[in-house]
């Protein structure tokens, strides 16, 4: 069966802490994602996401603090804006924008992190691998 | 004589036509003419302008656009409801880009034919809120000036103790109408003082009369009006002065029902502000419209003023 | 070629049960970028740490990756261990293969593969890590406190008593704030002046507190540890150095203006001290009302003054102070009666606000503590108290709860009853909120023992009728409207931010919220700090609060200041933004996205620079930088791209 590869950009204060909580709670979820831990989701540059798709990711998850809870005041609002714009570009490039997910997962939401990972993995399994003409040409 | 565009509205042409006559007569004595629009429609008062809808902007803005196209800058009304719906509609097109665009787009395509106005789509000029809508009280205060009126009055009303009643729509909402303080207004008091009358302070002057409940739940309206009337009477008012035809109806015509439901309520005449103005300007009593009142104001007025001019000929 | 060592922890069976640790090590050894890889049962144990230290030395490692539990647990442990072995601590990184791998997966095969990817992504980052030094910022160990109410007084005393100098700036001629106006305090009913004035005197005499009353902050520059503040010292028109505070001038002054301190219940002269216990107890001339300044004649005060201290030609003075931290304690005002038209709009003489009632109750007030109403001086027999006058009313006034009114109104009603035994107090309320030590008991005492009548409902209208003040309200529990013909009405007007707080906040570059109160860095965990480093908050400037909470917060702010001052210099995390001067085009996008004002434009070089003392390292500007000139130390775009590639594995 096809197993999608997911790159997860998670902020240190909320989503990564939430993922840690999923661990300490011994919740089980699908091991398709690798977490890359940043200080804030606003560190994620759309280029990083494009790079991930190009390098073979089937999906990208960006996880930040809930609106109003950002450790850095309003970083998550910037992330939200950037992701909204990037989604438009993705569609135009032939990458379904649903392969990019933005989720607000707090440090208390271990369960939500596990659910998001399961749910996103399943969704990508159904979609199948991302095929990129550029990828075939460069790789 | 100064001419000013005048919008009468439905009430003052029908049920309350007697309240219009003294306004026209008094204006003439004050040196200006209330010139009724050649053609006008409903002001859109029912329902009053709401946030979401555009249709209730169409009627008032069509009227105001015609006024502008005829070259007038000011439009005067003597009815609180007309004043409210015209002024609020004007406020909305002046402040909301969306409302302005939508109502003009509608009017551009659905222009009524007026032989005195250009009416092709190319001629259509967007209405941007240019006309200033004024209540007659406001016109008297801000253009004529209450001091000027105090100078021009020919009859002394000093024997009259009058209780102003403000109702709701002449002042509200404060940020859109901006005529006077909503909670502590003084415009009617100032007007009456300029006419030489004595004003009566009583707490119910800004409390609701029941408005359209008079149609659906007349008993509720009667209860509220009973409070207003009793309070004014208790403070020694000879009459209550109103500026809205619906207040007039609720307070005057409903006094039969009020006295049946609340037998203790003292009977008190209700005067429209135009009638008081007419009295001060020495109009003939036949022009004051006192014949249409449920509670006849004449005895009170006569008591206060002595025999009114033409009083015997009624 | 950088020499990297990877240490994989079994964590007993916690990792090893799901992740095949030996296979992970075997995979890592195949990677040409990894010099050394090995596993151990408990990396965090002493022998585990010893192993790391020894290997660093023996293998001459340049960097270390520990694959173990979450970095929030042992990042510091292993960075210290690495440092002990002579490695730069920022060359040590943690790969989380427990919380985010072994504990959450069951399939051993896939968990092992995932662990390898996690470790390799961290190795990819570490490979490009720089050796960093913490950023050191020198600290000027001197504090400024803005506002001399109880919050500012408490903060100043706490900081000064810890051995640091404090500059206390107060706009009014005296410190004391609103607490000086209060009669007694709830729920203990102890005299406000009696507990406050000793503190005021202590501030006035403290060798380490520089008191600047009648002064306002004009301009602030610098950053945490190193602020320069310009202060306008308004001319009191009196030479305070020679003035003895005898008060003769105030007796002779012919002017009568309503006393602000007594809420307009009596008058003061144009030359005045706000109240007898003022600190400093020296008068100022109110030039707007002084006859001499208006007409050029009078000078009665000058001729009265035996020591010749009157200075009509005195001018405002601008002084500069250098401080390392600033406590903002700007306090509150109450919503003016004029704003609330339905309650008389300030026109009804016997409708007063809570602070005015405090003055009526106060033994040092205009009526010497007898409750007499303003209109005719009669003792009121029926008094109506209206709570939430302008609070909890999002449609027209303030949406929030002013927090102190329930308790002070209860206190007012009780004290009124103590003064006028046959009087009847009524309180209109929406809810009675008694969250505080002894507050609920205090409320019950008022209701059950002191005969205060509580009516749950809003007041619709207040107007004057003869010599009475009529209150129309609703008793929602009885389900009917009530009319009370009162002798006096006291409105618990909403607590609003002090006037000028917005302007001050702009000068300080600190944030205010939608209601104009100062914003804290975090509502739960950093309640006494502003988000801008070096600024601390105390008292009602942040939000309405009572005296115990204000004092607690002021002490909290003071201890934050002294914690900052406990070192000569601050160490800040070096993983912050840095600019490549050759690449930056000066577009300034970074300045617009920085939440900390840490990005500045260098006019001379025409590039955007980073204020290292202010940067918190969120990375928002790095992602926003269109040309890649801004990078985050040890998390550069290149590192991130390498991490992504590594995390996706081989196939």
PDB file of C-alpha atoms in Angstrom, chain C residues 184-290:
ATOM      1  CA  UNK C 184     -11.738  53.374  54.060  1.00  0.00           C
ATOM      2  CA  UNK C 185     -10.831  50.233  52.177  1.00  0.00           C
ATOM      3  CA  UNK C 186     -12.836  47.052  51.714  1.00  0.00           C
ATOM      4  CA  UNK C 187     -13.272  44.497  53.188  1.00  0.00           C
ATOM      5  CA  UNK C 188     -11.429  45.401  56.382  1.00  0.00           C
ATOM      6  CA  UNK C 189     -12.568  49.033  56.552  1.00  0.00           C
ATOM      7  CA  UNK C 190      -9.162  50.291  57.521  1.00  0.00           C
ATOM      8  CA  UNK C 191      -8.415  53.911  56.816  1.00  0.00           C
ATOM      9  CA  UNK C 192      -6.853  54.382  53.412  1.00  0.00           C
ATOM     10  CA  UNK C 193      -4.789  57.444  54.305  1.00  0.00           C
ATOM     11  CA  UNK C 194      -3.483  55.782  57.464  1.00  0.00           C
ATOM     12  CA  UNK C 195      -1.974  52.921  55.493  1.00  0.00           C
ATOM     13  CA  UNK C 196      -0.903  54.962  52.483  1.00  0.00           C
ATOM     14  CA  UNK C 197       0.694  58.113  53.898  1.00  0.00           C
ATOM     15  CA  UNK C 198       3.558  56.321  55.690  1.00  0.00           C
ATOM     16  CA  UNK C 199       4.512  54.799  52.344  1.00  0.00           C
ATOM     17  CA  UNK C 200       4.289  58.194  50.644  1.00  0.00           C
ATOM     18  CA  UNK C 201       6.566  59.694  53.273  1.00  0.00           C
ATOM     19  CA  UNK C 202       8.984  56.794  52.905  1.00  0.00           C
ATOM     20  CA  UNK C 203       9.166  57.464  49.157  1.00  0.00           C
ATOM     21  CA  UNK C 204       9.756  61.172  49.804  1.00  0.00           C
ATOM     22  CA  UNK C 205      12.625  60.476  52.195  1.00  0.00           C
ATOM     23  CA  UNK C 206      14.173  57.407  50.586  1.00  0.00           C
ATOM     24  CA  UNK C 207      17.850  57.974  49.759  1.00  0.00           C
ATOM     25  CA  UNK C 208      17.615  55.834  46.612  1.00  0.00           C
ATOM     26  CA  UNK C 209      14.375  57.283  45.226  1.00  0.00           C
ATOM     27  CA  UNK C 210      14.592  60.374  43.075  1.00  0.00           C
ATOM     28  CA  UNK C 211      11.092  61.799  43.168  1.00  0.00           C
ATOM     29  CA  UNK C 212       9.951  63.933  40.243  1.00  0.00           C
ATOM     30  CA  UNK C 213       6.397  65.129  40.748  1.00  0.00           C
ATOM     31  CA  UNK C 214       4.625  67.557  38.420  1.00  0.00           C
ATOM     32  CA  UNK C 215       6.662  65.907  35.664  1.00  0.00           C
ATOM     33  CA  UNK C 216       5.874  63.960  32.527  1.00  0.00           C
ATOM     34  CA  UNK C 217       7.793  61.594  30.286  1.00  0.00           C
ATOM     35  CA  UNK C 218       8.506  63.289  26.968  1.00  0.00           C
ATOM     36  CA  UNK C 219      10.569  60.769  25.061  1.00  0.00           C
ATOM     37  CA  UNK C 220      12.131  57.342  25.526  1.00  0.00           C
ATOM     38  CA  UNK C 221      14.931  55.855  23.490  1.00  0.00           C
ATOM     39  CA  UNK C 222      17.121  52.763  23.829  1.00  0.00           C
ATOM     40  CA  UNK C 223      16.234  49.233  24.807  1.00  0.00           C
ATOM     41  CA  UNK C 224      16.185  46.912  27.781  1.00  0.00           C
ATOM     42  CA  UNK C 225      19.034  47.678  30.142  1.00  0.00           C
ATOM     43  CA  UNK C 226      19.825  50.941  28.404  1.00  0.00           C
ATOM     44  CA  UNK C 227      17.012  53.445  28.208  1.00  0.00           C
ATOM     45  CA  UNK C 228      17.392  57.212  27.980  1.00  0.00           C
ATOM     46  CA  UNK C 229      14.279  59.064  29.145  1.00  0.00           C
ATOM     47  CA  UNK C 230      13.560  62.748  28.645  1.00  0.00           C
ATOM     48  CA  UNK C 231      11.313  64.173  31.330  1.00  0.00           C
ATOM     49  CA  UNK C 232       9.504  67.482  31.326  1.00  0.00           C
ATOM     50  CA  UNK C 233       9.549  69.001  34.786  1.00  0.00           C
ATOM     51  CA  UNK C 234       6.641  71.400  34.674  1.00  0.00           C
ATOM     52  CA  UNK C 235       7.288  74.744  36.311  1.00  0.00           C
ATOM     53  CA  UNK C 236       5.485  74.844  39.662  1.00  0.00           C
ATOM     54  CA  UNK C 237       6.135  78.625  39.705  1.00  0.00           C
ATOM     55  CA  UNK C 238       7.445  78.068  43.208  1.00  0.00           C
ATOM     56  CA  UNK C 239      11.048  77.461  44.218  1.00  0.00           C
ATOM     57  CA  UNK C 240      10.563  74.163  46.042  1.00  0.00           C
ATOM     58  CA  UNK C 241      14.098  74.275  47.401  1.00  0.00           C
ATOM     59  CA  UNK C 242      13.374  77.304  49.572  1.00  0.00           C
ATOM     60  CA  UNK C 243       9.603  76.887  50.077  1.00  0.00           C
ATOM     61  CA  UNK C 244       8.817  75.792  53.611  1.00  0.00           C
ATOM     62  CA  UNK C 245       5.342  74.539  52.773  1.00  0.00           C
ATOM     63  CA  UNK C 246       3.786  76.882  55.356  1.00  0.00           C
ATOM     64  CA  UNK C 247       0.638  77.349  53.280  1.00  0.00           C
ATOM     65  CA  UNK C 248       0.243  81.135  53.817  1.00  0.00           C
ATOM     66  CA  UNK C 249       0.142  81.756  50.063  1.00  0.00           C
ATOM     67  CA  UNK C 250      -2.752  79.368  49.604  1.00  0.00           C
ATOM     68  CA  UNK C 251      -4.788  81.192  52.265  1.00  0.00           C
ATOM     69  CA  UNK C 252      -4.280  84.531  50.530  1.00  0.00           C
ATOM     70  CA  UNK C 253      -5.021  83.379  46.985  1.00  0.00           C
ATOM     71  CA  UNK C 254      -8.273  85.030  45.827  1.00  0.00           C
ATOM     72  CA  UNK C 255      -9.053  82.385  43.180  1.00  0.00           C
ATOM     73  CA  UNK C 256     -11.567  79.607  43.756  1.00  0.00           C
ATOM     74  CA  UNK C 257     -11.603  76.658  41.402  1.00  0.00           C
ATOM     75  CA  UNK C 258     -13.155  73.237  42.003  1.00  0.00           C
ATOM     76  CA  UNK C 259     -10.710  70.949  43.779  1.00  0.00           C
ATOM     77  CA  UNK C 260      -9.759  67.953  41.645  1.00  0.00           C
ATOM     78  CA  UNK C 261      -8.773  65.996  44.716  1.00  0.00           C
ATOM     79  CA  UNK C 262     -12.180  66.556  46.308  1.00  0.00           C
ATOM     80  CA  UNK C 263     -13.954  65.803  43.026  1.00  0.00           C
ATOM     81  CA  UNK C 264     -15.334  69.321  42.792  1.00  0.00           C
ATOM     82  CA  UNK C 265     -17.114  69.131  46.148  1.00  0.00           C
ATOM     83  CA  UNK C 266     -15.162  72.143  47.373  1.00  0.00           C
ATOM     84  CA  UNK C 267     -12.682  74.689  46.065  1.00  0.00           C
ATOM     85  CA  UNK C 268      -8.952  75.214  46.001  1.00  0.00           C
ATOM     86  CA  UNK C 269      -6.919  78.302  45.134  1.00  0.00           C
ATOM     87  CA  UNK C 270      -4.802  78.867  42.030  1.00  0.00           C
ATOM     88  CA  UNK C 271      -1.752  78.227  44.199  1.00  0.00           C
ATOM     89  CA  UNK C 272      -2.357  74.969  45.984  1.00  0.00           C
ATOM     90  CA  UNK C 273      -1.217  71.615  47.233  1.00  0.00           C
ATOM     91  CA  UNK C 274      -3.725  68.924  46.220  1.00  0.00           C
ATOM     92  CA  UNK C 275      -4.289  67.710  49.790  1.00  0.00           C
ATOM     93  CA  UNK C 276      -2.769  68.329  53.225  1.00  0.00           C
ATOM     94  CA  UNK C 277      -0.734  65.091  53.352  1.00  0.00           C
ATOM     95  CA  UNK C 278       0.806  65.675  49.917  1.00  0.00           C
ATOM     96  CA  UNK C 279       4.350  64.485  49.213  1.00  0.00           C
ATOM     97  CA  UNK C 280       6.138  66.727  48.471  1.00  0.00           C
ATOM     98  CA  UNK C 281       4.137  69.192  50.511  1.00  0.00           C
ATOM     99  CA  UNK C 282       4.984  72.130  48.267  1.00  0.00           C
ATOM    100  CA  UNK C 283       2.474  74.203  46.307  1.00  0.00           C
ATOM    101  CA  UNK C 284       2.204  74.792  42.564  1.00  0.00           C
ATOM    102  CA  UNK C 285       0.514  77.626  40.699  1.00  0.00           C
ATOM    103  CA  UNK C 286      -2.222  76.583  38.299  1.00  0.00           C
ATOM    104  CA  UNK C 287      -1.413  79.112  35.586  1.00  0.00           C
ATOM    105  CA  UNK C 288      -4.690  78.635  33.717  1.00  0.00           C
ATOM    106  CA  UNK C 289      -6.609  79.985  36.689  1.00  0.00           C
ATOM    107  CA  UNK C 290      -4.094  82.321  38.348  1.00  0.00           C
TER     108      UNK C 290
END
